[in-house]
Amino acid sequence: MSDTTDTGPVLAADGTPLKRSLARALRMQKLRALMLIAPLLLFVLLTFILPIVDMLFRSVENQIVSETLPKTVVELQEWDASSGEAPGEAVFAALAADMKIAVEAKTHTRLGSRLNYEKTGLSSLFRKSGRKVKRWDLAEDAPFKQKFIDIDEDWGDVDVWRTLQTYSPAFTNGYFLNSIDMQKGVDGPEARPENQQIYITLFGRTLFMSLVITASCILLGYPVAWILANLPSRTANLLMILVLLPFWTSLLVRTSAWKVMLQQQGVINDVLVWLGLVADDSRLVMINNQFGTIVAMTHILLPFMILPMYSVMQTIAPTYLRAAKSLGATNWTAFWRVYFPQSVPGIGAGSILVFILAIGYYITPEIVGGTKGVFISNRIAYHISSSLNWGLAAALGTILLAVVLLLYWAYDKIVGIDNVKLG
Amino acid sequence: MKFTKLTALALSTAICAPAAFAADMADEMTIVSWGGAYSKSQLKAYHEPYSAKTGVKIINDESSAEAVAKLRAMNEAGNVTWDVVDVVAADAMRLCDEGLAMEIDPDTQLAPAPDGTSAADDFGDLLVSECFIPQIVYSTTFGYRTDLVGDTAPTSVCAVFDLEAYPGKRALEKRPINNMEWALLCDGVPKDEVYNVLETEAGQEQALAKLDTIKDSVVWWSAGADTPQLLADGEVVMGSTYNGRLFSVIEEQKQPVAMLWDAQVFDLDGWIIPAGLSEERKARALDYIMFATDTQRLADQAKFISYGPARKSSAPLVGKHAELGIDMAPHMPTDPENAKNTFLYNYEFWADYRDDIDAKFQAWLAK
């Protein structure tokens, strides 16, 4: 081909240019590969990614106000909150019209509970007003301002209207502000009163305790993994069962077992008192605090650390250590300079697993954490299942997800994600 | 040809419809409740007789603790799989507010008392929400270890705040409701002013300050089974929980525990029917409710668990415990001897203030 003078494109056997023909073949191959994974991809997308995105989206979503009170929201735009007076009749007439429809559809109480997260008392205000508005006639009963104030004087309260006005846009940053202990004030975001600040503390505590748990898992898991990797496989397999058995046991059972062990009338305290190490009236407090959470969670997450470490250590040839020693290294130098660097990928993999699992844990902290040992996830669970403030829960969850991704990125920069091995 | 077929179809539907409506009820239903001894009492008193009478298969789901969140999720997904749900009154109110529960007309959809009194009168004030069908009256109250409180057994709820007379740990629920009220009562606020005080910022501070005096001696519980266990282990000297749980610690497990009925807080538990059920499932659910909340059935439940029936007409029918054979009346929170000093959970107040006070309470806890 090199000595040919023809400058035209190289052709394939069927006469089409080779380049195109190749590209088509590759595309077909890619398409086939995509078709093969399509069921799984679609499944993950539909049942995992989309619901998560949908849930996270709730952290900014706020259409409920403008959907329930469309006319009022428009009228209210004109109103100036700094005037110090409740809005005029036009707004109240719009409110009466909107409420009338909302009561029919029974959405007014829903709006009340939504706004009650922002201002206490709005829940019953909407419920109470709904009952009265139902019986009004829009054409004959005007004017409405006094009528609303007669139902409840809160309708004359500037704060109530300011809340309505602040939360009338379809999207809000209110939930995110709330989850970093701030709120929407008169002039932009401001710090919450000190007696309501909690989330920053909880985020900090969650990160700190997850790090402590990861560190104690490394300390406890490393020697175990080393022994398992260096014993003859018969014995190692037997010992492996001891690692796996708790792994297969229910989380609740293991947590409750720690309760029995650690409580003041529990096994450990009883033994210490019996040995005379601790006086009967000053038994140690080892549960319902941070200590209890760290102990129980370290135990529960330990297998996630041991297993990757073990599989990485198994691949480290013992000849390296022998070679180091034969070249004059002490036991410590041989371990630290030769063995340990090769086991780092196992530590990395185990740490990521344990840390990410720990940061989202909530059952164990709930049971043994008391007041100082609970995580941010406990508040998220509370807002999902008890207070029904899903917007706030979503905002807290989004922040937690962002923090995890940020840490993952930092880990990649510092240690390098290629330096992680599961075996 | 096509036309005649359609007409025939329409005609036959029109003729059959009324007859079909009466008989057309689902033959399977899912009932959601709390689990444990409570579900068992419902099984014996309601489910088994109802299945025997109608042949309906009843599936039990023990999700009441997360019922509100799950119903909301089901409703959003457009697939409600529950037919009847057992919830506390406060949750029923929220479900009603959110449009997740069906409104019930007591006069037509609930059975009248045997003497002809309408259901609305028979339940009286306990019909706290349009969607709620009350079932039992329970109370949150304190139990104490008889062997750990010294010579003078506590008689007042304020013993909880008295670390000198009764040293040791106490178990309190990890939420502001009830605890704030008790704290104010024991800080000298008269009973009828508690909620007025609690409405104010200063009142909330006052309650938290009172709780602060015992904060280091409190074990906070979140599941009703925690306190009975803590009492049985001797981890706490006294603790709050639902009276039925204490009954089983005292009478069934024979632990050295006694009831402190003072300032017990009455609350209600009952049924709701989820909104958006298909016609046949709705008909079945209503039929079940009509059966399960009549006078005799409510009285029957009290044979298995020490919660008071919500109907006035059921009270005289409460008999002995089905297995222990002891008289149940003295163990009811509503018994005059026990109900000398009581408190009624203020639903309206907590519906409004729950989020606000809870934020402060949790911030205080985390400090």
Tab-separated table of C-alpha atoms in Angstrom, chain A residues 22-401:
chain	number	residue	atom	x	y	z
A	22	LEU	CA	-14.773	0.129	10.924
A	23	ALA	CA	-16.735	2.769	12.775
A	24	ARG	CA	-19.957	0.987	11.956
A	25	ALA	CA	-18.611	-2.333	13.185
A	26	LEU	CA	-17.479	-0.708	16.425
A	27	ARG	CA	-20.791	1.047	16.858
A	28	MET	CA	-22.629	-2.229	16.387
A	29	GLN	CA	-20.395	-3.815	18.967
A	30	LYS	CA	-21.006	-1.007	21.446
A	31	LEU	CA	-24.713	-1.145	20.799
A	32	ARG	CA	-24.746	-4.882	21.388
A	33	ALA	CA	-22.845	-4.434	24.623
A	34	LEU	CA	-25.283	-1.720	25.654
A	35	MET	CA	-28.221	-3.955	24.810
A	36	LEU	CA	-26.767	-6.623	27.047
A	37	ILE	CA	-26.539	-4.345	30.046
A	38	ALA	CA	-29.701	-2.423	29.158
A	39	PRO	CA	-32.040	-4.381	31.459
A	40	LEU	CA	-29.796	-3.792	34.459
A	41	LEU	CA	-29.126	-0.198	33.503
A	42	LEU	CA	-32.822	0.544	33.118
A	43	PHE	CA	-33.593	-1.254	36.345
A	44	VAL	CA	-31.026	0.725	38.320
A	45	LEU	CA	-32.117	3.946	36.661
A	46	LEU	CA	-35.809	3.434	37.321
A	47	THR	CA	-35.711	1.912	40.780
A	48	PHE	CA	-32.663	3.562	42.267
A	49	ILE	CA	-31.395	6.713	40.597
A	50	LEU	CA	-34.735	8.288	39.709
A	51	PRO	CA	-36.337	7.867	43.152
A	52	ILE	CA	-33.230	9.312	44.779
A	53	VAL	CA	-33.211	12.285	42.434
A	54	ASP	CA	-36.929	12.748	42.985
A	55	MET	CA	-36.463	12.639	46.754
A	56	LEU	CA	-33.528	15.057	46.696
A	57	PHE	CA	-35.524	17.388	44.498
A	58	ARG	CA	-37.981	17.877	47.340
A	59	SER	CA	-35.324	19.875	49.182
A	60	VAL	CA	-36.047	22.885	46.971
A	61	GLU	CA	-39.584	22.177	45.801
A	62	ASN	CA	-42.275	24.460	47.159
A	63	GLN	CA	-45.110	24.512	44.606
A	64	ILE	CA	-47.691	23.677	47.245
A	65	VAL	CA	-48.205	27.324	48.246
A	66	SER	CA	-48.775	28.719	44.765
A	67	GLU	CA	-50.850	25.685	43.772
A	68	THR	CA	-53.168	25.882	46.755
A	69	LEU	CA	-53.518	29.660	46.899
A	70	PRO	CA	-52.859	30.782	43.280
A	71	LYS	CA	-54.814	34.064	43.414
A	72	THR	CA	-53.582	35.048	46.861
A	73	VAL	CA	-49.969	34.560	45.881
A	74	VAL	CA	-50.372	36.904	42.919
A	75	GLU	CA	-52.179	39.555	44.968
A	76	LEU	CA	-49.679	39.251	47.776
A	77	GLN	CA	-46.761	40.242	45.528
A	78	GLU	CA	-47.840	43.859	45.785
A	79	TRP	CA	-47.869	43.835	49.556
A	80	ASP	CA	-44.937	45.336	51.399
A	81	ALA	CA	-44.090	43.401	54.546
A	82	SER	CA	-42.180	46.311	56.054
A	83	SER	CA	-45.349	48.440	56.068
A	84	GLY	CA	-46.219	46.808	59.390
A	85	GLU	CA	-49.828	46.288	58.397
A	86	ALA	CA	-51.723	43.248	57.176
A	87	PRO	CA	-52.548	43.301	53.450
A	88	GLY	CA	-55.737	44.893	52.138
A	89	GLU	CA	-59.099	43.549	51.140
A	90	ALA	CA	-57.946	42.454	47.671
A	91	VAL	CA	-55.619	39.858	49.172
A	92	PHE	CA	-58.278	38.628	51.601
A	93	ALA	CA	-60.835	38.316	48.816
A	94	ALA	CA	-58.334	36.271	46.812
A	95	LEU	CA	-57.665	34.181	49.909
A	96	ALA	CA	-61.375	33.530	50.384
A	97	ALA	CA	-61.710	32.418	46.767
A	98	ASP	CA	-58.631	30.184	46.967
A	99	MET	CA	-59.630	28.710	50.313
A	100	LYS	CA	-63.083	27.905	49.025
A	101	ILE	CA	-61.565	25.731	46.286
A	102	ALA	CA	-58.901	24.321	48.598
A	103	VAL	CA	-61.481	23.275	51.180
A	104	GLU	CA	-63.438	21.421	48.499
A	105	ALA	CA	-60.283	19.556	47.518
A	106	LYS	CA	-59.205	19.271	51.176
A	107	THR	CA	-55.776	20.689	50.397
A	108	HIS	CA	-55.907	23.625	52.815
A	109	THR	CA	-54.872	21.532	55.826
A	110	ARG	CA	-52.012	20.134	53.822
A	111	LEU	CA	-50.779	23.621	53.133
A	112	GLY	CA	-51.251	24.400	56.820
A	113	SER	CA	-48.941	21.593	57.879
A	114	ARG	CA	-46.393	22.650	55.266
A	115	LEU	CA	-46.353	26.251	56.498
A	116	ASN	CA	-46.371	25.186	60.125
A	117	TYR	CA	-42.743	24.076	59.655
A	118	GLU	CA	-41.937	27.726	59.090
A	119	LYS	CA	-44.292	29.403	61.514
A	120	THR	CA	-45.901	27.742	64.493
A	121	GLY	CA	-49.677	27.940	64.605
A	122	LEU	CA	-50.426	27.978	60.896
A	123	SER	CA	-51.547	24.366	60.952
A	124	SER	CA	-54.527	25.053	63.204
A	125	LEU	CA	-55.119	28.439	61.576
A	126	PHE	CA	-55.781	26.793	58.217
A	127	ARG	CA	-57.758	23.919	59.718
A	128	LYS	CA	-59.945	26.280	61.715
A	129	SER	CA	-60.456	28.749	58.881
A	130	GLY	CA	-61.297	25.963	56.446
A	131	ARG	CA	-64.289	24.929	58.530
A	132	LYS	CA	-65.687	28.466	58.453
A	133	VAL	CA	-64.854	29.356	54.859
A	134	LYS	CA	-66.747	26.285	53.709
A	135	ARG	CA	-70.002	27.997	54.650
A	136	TRP	CA	-69.243	31.362	53.063
A	137	ASP	CA	-70.755	32.665	49.866
A	138	LEU	CA	-68.148	34.433	47.761
A	139	ALA	CA	-70.579	36.831	46.103
A	140	GLU	CA	-72.556	37.912	49.135
A	141	ASP	CA	-70.254	37.686	52.109
A	142	ALA	CA	-67.638	40.252	51.048
A	143	PRO	CA	-65.688	42.060	52.457
A	144	PHE	CA	-63.558	39.274	53.865
A	145	LYS	CA	-60.742	40.940	55.742
A	146	GLN	CA	-62.694	41.424	58.952
A	147	LYS	CA	-64.296	38.017	58.576
A	148	PHE	CA	-60.915	36.282	58.476
A	149	ILE	CA	-59.676	38.271	61.441
A	150	ASP	CA	-62.845	37.304	63.291
A	151	ILE	CA	-62.045	33.628	62.748
A	152	ASP	CA	-58.591	34.109	64.163
A	153	GLU	CA	-56.732	37.318	64.912
A	154	ASP	CA	-53.596	35.707	63.473
A	155	TRP	CA	-54.881	36.630	60.014
A	156	GLY	CA	-54.138	40.236	60.997
A	157	ASP	CA	-50.610	39.302	62.023
A	158	VAL	CA	-47.898	40.664	59.721
A	159	ASP	CA	-45.655	37.677	60.487
A	160	VAL	CA	-48.208	35.231	59.130
A	161	TRP	CA	-48.422	37.137	55.861
A	162	ARG	CA	-44.686	37.555	55.658
A	163	THR	CA	-44.299	33.772	55.971
A	164	LEU	CA	-46.854	33.274	53.197
A	165	GLN	CA	-45.081	35.810	51.014
A	166	THR	CA	-41.609	34.418	51.689
A	167	TYR	CA	-42.705	30.924	50.783
A	168	SER	CA	-44.868	31.708	47.763
A	169	PRO	CA	-42.235	31.073	45.042
A	170	ALA	CA	-42.263	27.604	43.509
A	171	PHE	CA	-38.753	26.895	44.714
A	172	THR	CA	-37.177	27.724	48.038
A	173	ASN	CA	-33.803	27.578	49.689
A	174	GLY	CA	-35.565	27.524	53.070
A	175	TYR	CA	-34.955	23.828	53.689
A	176	PHE	CA	-31.257	24.123	52.951
A	177	LEU	CA	-30.946	27.164	55.196
A	178	ASN	CA	-32.727	25.258	57.937
A	179	SER	CA	-30.344	22.322	57.615
A	180	ILE	CA	-27.360	24.561	58.287
A	181	ASP	CA	-29.051	26.201	61.281
A	182	MET	CA	-30.183	29.300	59.409
A	183	GLN	CA	-33.527	30.712	58.413
A	184	LYS	CA	-35.078	33.160	55.980
A	185	GLY	CA	-35.211	36.407	57.874
A	186	VAL	CA	-36.607	39.795	56.999
A	187	ASP	CA	-33.384	40.823	55.240
A	188	GLY	CA	-32.132	37.596	53.771
A	189	PRO	CA	-30.702	34.535	55.500
A	190	GLU	CA	-29.869	34.795	59.181
A	191	ALA	CA	-28.749	32.452	61.924
A	192	ARG	CA	-31.416	30.577	63.854
A	193	PRO	CA	-31.898	31.335	67.536
A	194	GLU	CA	-29.249	29.505	69.470
A	195	ASN	CA	-31.733	27.246	71.227
A	196	GLN	CA	-32.737	25.754	67.858
A	197	GLN	CA	-29.305	25.156	66.383
A	198	ILE	CA	-28.593	21.482	66.043
A	199	TYR	CA	-27.735	20.343	62.521
A	200	ILE	CA	-24.193	21.707	62.221
A	201	THR	CA	-23.365	20.022	65.544
A	202	LEU	CA	-24.853	16.772	64.300
A	203	PHE	CA	-23.021	16.882	60.958
A	204	GLY	CA	-19.754	17.504	62.794
A	205	ARG	CA	-20.453	14.740	65.263
A	206	THR	CA	-21.397	12.295	62.521
A	207	LEU	CA	-18.147	12.933	60.667
A	208	PHE	CA	-16.028	12.788	63.798
A	209	MET	CA	-17.558	9.588	65.110
A	210	SER	CA	-17.433	7.904	61.707
A	211	LEU	CA	-13.720	8.693	61.557
A	212	VAL	CA	-13.156	7.314	65.057
A	213	ILE	CA	-15.097	4.169	64.137
A	214	THR	CA	-13.087	3.747	60.935
A	215	ALA	CA	-9.825	4.207	62.831
A	216	SER	CA	-10.737	1.701	65.511
A	217	CYS	CA	-11.814	-0.761	62.829
A	218	ILE	CA	-8.368	-0.423	61.207
A	219	LEU	CA	-6.604	-0.923	64.555
A	220	LEU	CA	-8.659	-3.975	65.473
A	221	GLY	CA	-9.021	-5.425	61.994
A	222	TYR	CA	-5.436	-5.230	60.764
A	223	PRO	CA	-3.943	-7.837	63.135
A	224	VAL	CA	-6.910	-10.154	62.597
A	225	ALA	CA	-6.585	-9.927	58.820
A	226	TRP	CA	-2.839	-10.499	59.099
A	227	ILE	CA	-3.281	-13.646	61.163
A	228	LEU	CA	-5.968	-14.961	58.831
A	229	ALA	CA	-3.790	-14.338	55.793
A	230	ASN	CA	-0.727	-16.010	57.247
A	231	LEU	CA	-2.230	-19.123	58.819
A	232	PRO	CA	-2.505	-22.385	56.906
A	233	SER	CA	-5.759	-22.224	54.949
A	234	ARG	CA	-7.444	-24.958	57.026
A	235	THR	CA	-7.149	-22.997	60.252
A	236	ALA	CA	-7.708	-19.699	58.467
A	237	ASN	CA	-11.009	-20.897	57.043
A	238	LEU	CA	-12.130	-22.015	60.458
A	239	LEU	CA	-11.238	-18.658	61.993
A	240	MET	CA	-12.880	-16.897	59.071
A	241	ILE	CA	-16.199	-18.280	60.274
A	242	LEU	CA	-15.700	-16.355	63.498
A	243	VAL	CA	-15.480	-13.174	61.448
A	244	LEU	CA	-18.408	-14.055	59.228
A	245	LEU	CA	-20.762	-15.366	61.886
A	246	PRO	CA	-21.463	-11.948	63.437
A	247	PHE	CA	-21.630	-10.595	59.881
A	248	TRP	CA	-24.569	-12.883	59.200
A	249	THR	CA	-26.308	-12.122	62.474
A	250	SER	CA	-29.091	-9.568	62.531
A	251	LEU	CA	-28.012	-6.027	63.170
A	252	LEU	CA	-30.660	-5.573	65.850
A	253	VAL	CA	-29.578	-8.683	67.693
A	254	ARG	CA	-25.980	-7.540	67.795
A	255	THR	CA	-26.924	-4.057	68.940
A	256	SER	CA	-29.184	-5.401	71.659
A	257	ALA	CA	-26.413	-7.751	72.759
A	258	TRP	CA	-24.173	-4.755	73.318
A	259	LYS	CA	-26.931	-3.226	75.383
A	260	VAL	CA	-26.884	-6.267	77.655
A	261	MET	CA	-23.098	-6.137	77.844
A	262	LEU	CA	-22.606	-2.434	78.430
A	263	GLN	CA	-25.494	-1.239	80.553
A	264	GLN	CA	-24.947	-0.350	84.192
A	265	GLN	CA	-26.507	-3.555	85.441
A	266	GLY	CA	-24.907	-5.367	82.521
A	267	VAL	CA	-22.354	-8.130	82.140
A	268	ILE	CA	-19.199	-6.013	82.001
A	269	ASN	CA	-20.141	-3.864	84.990
A	270	ASP	CA	-21.167	-6.954	86.959
A	271	VAL	CA	-17.802	-8.574	86.316
A	272	LEU	CA	-15.909	-5.417	87.231
A	273	VAL	CA	-17.855	-5.082	90.477
A	274	TRP	CA	-17.334	-8.749	91.267
A	275	LEU	CA	-13.594	-8.336	90.698
A	276	GLY	CA	-13.666	-5.335	93.002
A	277	LEU	CA	-12.332	-2.967	90.323
A	278	VAL	CA	-15.410	-0.750	90.440
A	279	ALA	CA	-17.571	0.133	93.435
A	280	ASP	CA	-21.185	-1.005	93.231
A	281	ASP	CA	-22.556	2.519	93.486
A	282	SER	CA	-20.248	3.977	90.846
A	283	ARG	CA	-20.782	1.584	87.980
A	284	LEU	CA	-19.378	2.756	84.666
A	285	VAL	CA	-21.662	4.478	82.175
A	286	MET	CA	-20.778	2.820	78.902
A	287	ILE	CA	-23.986	3.039	76.955
A	288	ASN	CA	-26.422	5.730	75.812
A	289	ASN	CA	-23.460	7.926	74.971
A	290	GLN	CA	-20.781	8.250	72.292
A	291	PHE	CA	-18.730	5.454	73.766
A	292	GLY	CA	-21.597	2.989	73.393
A	293	THR	CA	-22.186	3.982	69.767
A	294	ILE	CA	-18.511	3.704	68.886
A	295	VAL	CA	-18.125	0.282	70.516
A	296	ALA	CA	-21.257	-1.194	68.981
A	297	MET	CA	-20.669	0.237	65.519
A	298	THR	CA	-17.010	-0.760	65.451
A	299	HIS	CA	-18.070	-4.309	66.189
A	300	ILE	CA	-20.811	-4.282	63.594
A	301	LEU	CA	-18.657	-2.792	60.835
A	302	LEU	CA	-15.481	-4.755	61.598
A	303	PRO	CA	-16.092	-7.478	58.959
A	304	PHE	CA	-16.264	-4.806	56.264
A	305	MET	CA	-12.719	-3.853	57.230
A	306	ILE	CA	-11.302	-7.336	57.750
A	307	LEU	CA	-12.547	-8.903	54.518
A	308	PRO	CA	-10.899	-6.526	51.996
A	309	MET	CA	-7.728	-6.379	54.107
A	310	TYR	CA	-7.604	-10.152	54.223
A	311	SER	CA	-7.992	-10.595	50.501
A	312	VAL	CA	-5.308	-8.035	49.762
A	313	MET	CA	-2.891	-9.519	52.313
A	314	GLN	CA	-3.345	-12.946	50.815
A	315	THR	CA	-1.813	-11.713	47.586
A	316	ILE	CA	1.351	-10.391	49.291
A	317	ALA	CA	4.008	-13.016	48.734
A	318	PRO	CA	5.788	-14.063	51.964
A	319	THR	CA	9.047	-14.181	50.011
A	320	TYR	CA	9.253	-10.386	50.065
A	321	LEU	CA	9.429	-10.335	53.849
A	322	ARG	CA	12.006	-13.115	53.865
A	323	ALA	CA	14.053	-11.262	51.264
A	324	ALA	CA	13.958	-8.070	53.304
A	325	LYS	CA	15.099	-9.898	56.413
A	326	SER	CA	17.879	-11.700	54.574
A	327	LEU	CA	19.107	-8.306	53.431
A	328	GLY	CA	19.441	-7.280	57.059
A	329	ALA	CA	16.129	-5.590	57.903
A	330	THR	CA	14.767	-5.952	61.422
A	331	ASN	CA	11.288	-7.428	61.880
A	332	TRP	CA	9.801	-3.957	62.228
A	333	THR	CA	11.609	-2.467	59.223
A	334	ALA	CA	10.646	-5.437	57.087
A	335	PHE	CA	7.006	-5.016	58.090
A	336	TRP	CA	6.861	-1.255	57.856
A	337	ARG	CA	8.917	-0.774	54.670
A	338	VAL	CA	7.931	-3.885	52.745
A	339	TYR	CA	4.726	-5.481	53.994
A	340	PHE	CA	2.679	-2.502	55.122
A	341	PRO	CA	2.903	-0.453	51.869
A	342	GLN	CA	1.586	-3.465	49.980
A	343	SER	CA	-1.367	-3.828	52.349
A	344	VAL	CA	-2.416	-0.174	52.034
A	345	PRO	CA	-4.904	-0.832	49.183
A	346	GLY	CA	-6.768	-3.183	51.533
A	347	ILE	CA	-6.860	-0.563	54.272
A	348	GLY	CA	-8.073	1.972	51.724
A	349	ALA	CA	-10.893	-0.232	50.499
A	350	GLY	CA	-11.916	-1.207	54.024
A	351	SER	CA	-11.822	2.389	55.230
A	352	ILE	CA	-14.024	3.647	52.430
A	353	LEU	CA	-16.535	0.869	53.030
A	354	VAL	CA	-16.641	1.365	56.787
A	355	PHE	CA	-16.652	5.139	56.693
A	356	ILE	CA	-19.428	5.439	54.132
A	357	LEU	CA	-21.538	2.838	55.902
A	358	ALA	CA	-20.935	4.513	59.266
A	359	ILE	CA	-21.858	7.991	58.118
A	360	GLY	CA	-25.360	6.864	57.153
A	361	TYR	CA	-25.999	4.509	60.063
A	362	TYR	CA	-29.025	5.091	62.178
A	363	ILE	CA	-30.433	2.025	63.902
A	364	THR	CA	-27.461	1.420	66.175
A	365	PRO	CA	-27.024	5.064	67.243
A	366	GLU	CA	-30.757	5.249	67.870
A	367	ILE	CA	-30.640	2.269	70.241
A	368	VAL	CA	-27.352	2.812	72.057
A	369	GLY	CA	-26.567	6.448	71.297
A	370	GLY	CA	-28.535	8.208	74.016
A	371	THR	CA	-28.377	11.946	73.378
A	372	LYS	CA	-24.717	12.535	72.573
A	373	GLY	CA	-24.170	9.521	70.379
A	374	VAL	CA	-26.787	10.082	67.692
A	375	PHE	CA	-26.029	10.845	64.073
A	376	ILE	CA	-27.497	13.207	61.513
A	377	SER	CA	-29.235	10.187	59.979
A	378	ASN	CA	-31.374	9.893	63.111
A	379	ARG	CA	-32.741	13.365	62.439
A	380	ILE	CA	-33.305	12.516	58.779
A	381	ALA	CA	-35.250	9.440	59.831
A	382	TYR	CA	-37.242	11.546	62.270
A	383	HIS	CA	-38.197	14.049	59.594
A	384	ILE	CA	-39.145	11.312	57.151
A	385	SER	CA	-41.265	9.209	59.461
A	386	SER	CA	-42.399	11.447	62.336
A	387	SER	CA	-42.520	15.121	61.496
A	388	LEU	CA	-43.195	14.418	57.785
A	389	ASN	CA	-40.973	17.357	56.886
A	390	TRP	CA	-39.661	15.576	53.807
A	391	GLY	CA	-38.266	18.776	52.349
A	392	LEU	CA	-35.949	19.224	55.301
A	393	ALA	CA	-35.047	15.536	55.324
A	394	ALA	CA	-34.184	15.784	51.630
A	395	ALA	CA	-32.021	18.857	52.218
A	396	LEU	CA	-30.161	17.127	55.059
A	397	GLY	CA	-29.740	14.037	52.883
A	398	THR	CA	-28.437	16.083	49.965
A	399	ILE	CA	-25.864	17.732	52.187
A	400	LEU	CA	-24.800	14.365	53.579
A	401	LEU	CA	-24.451	12.978	50.048
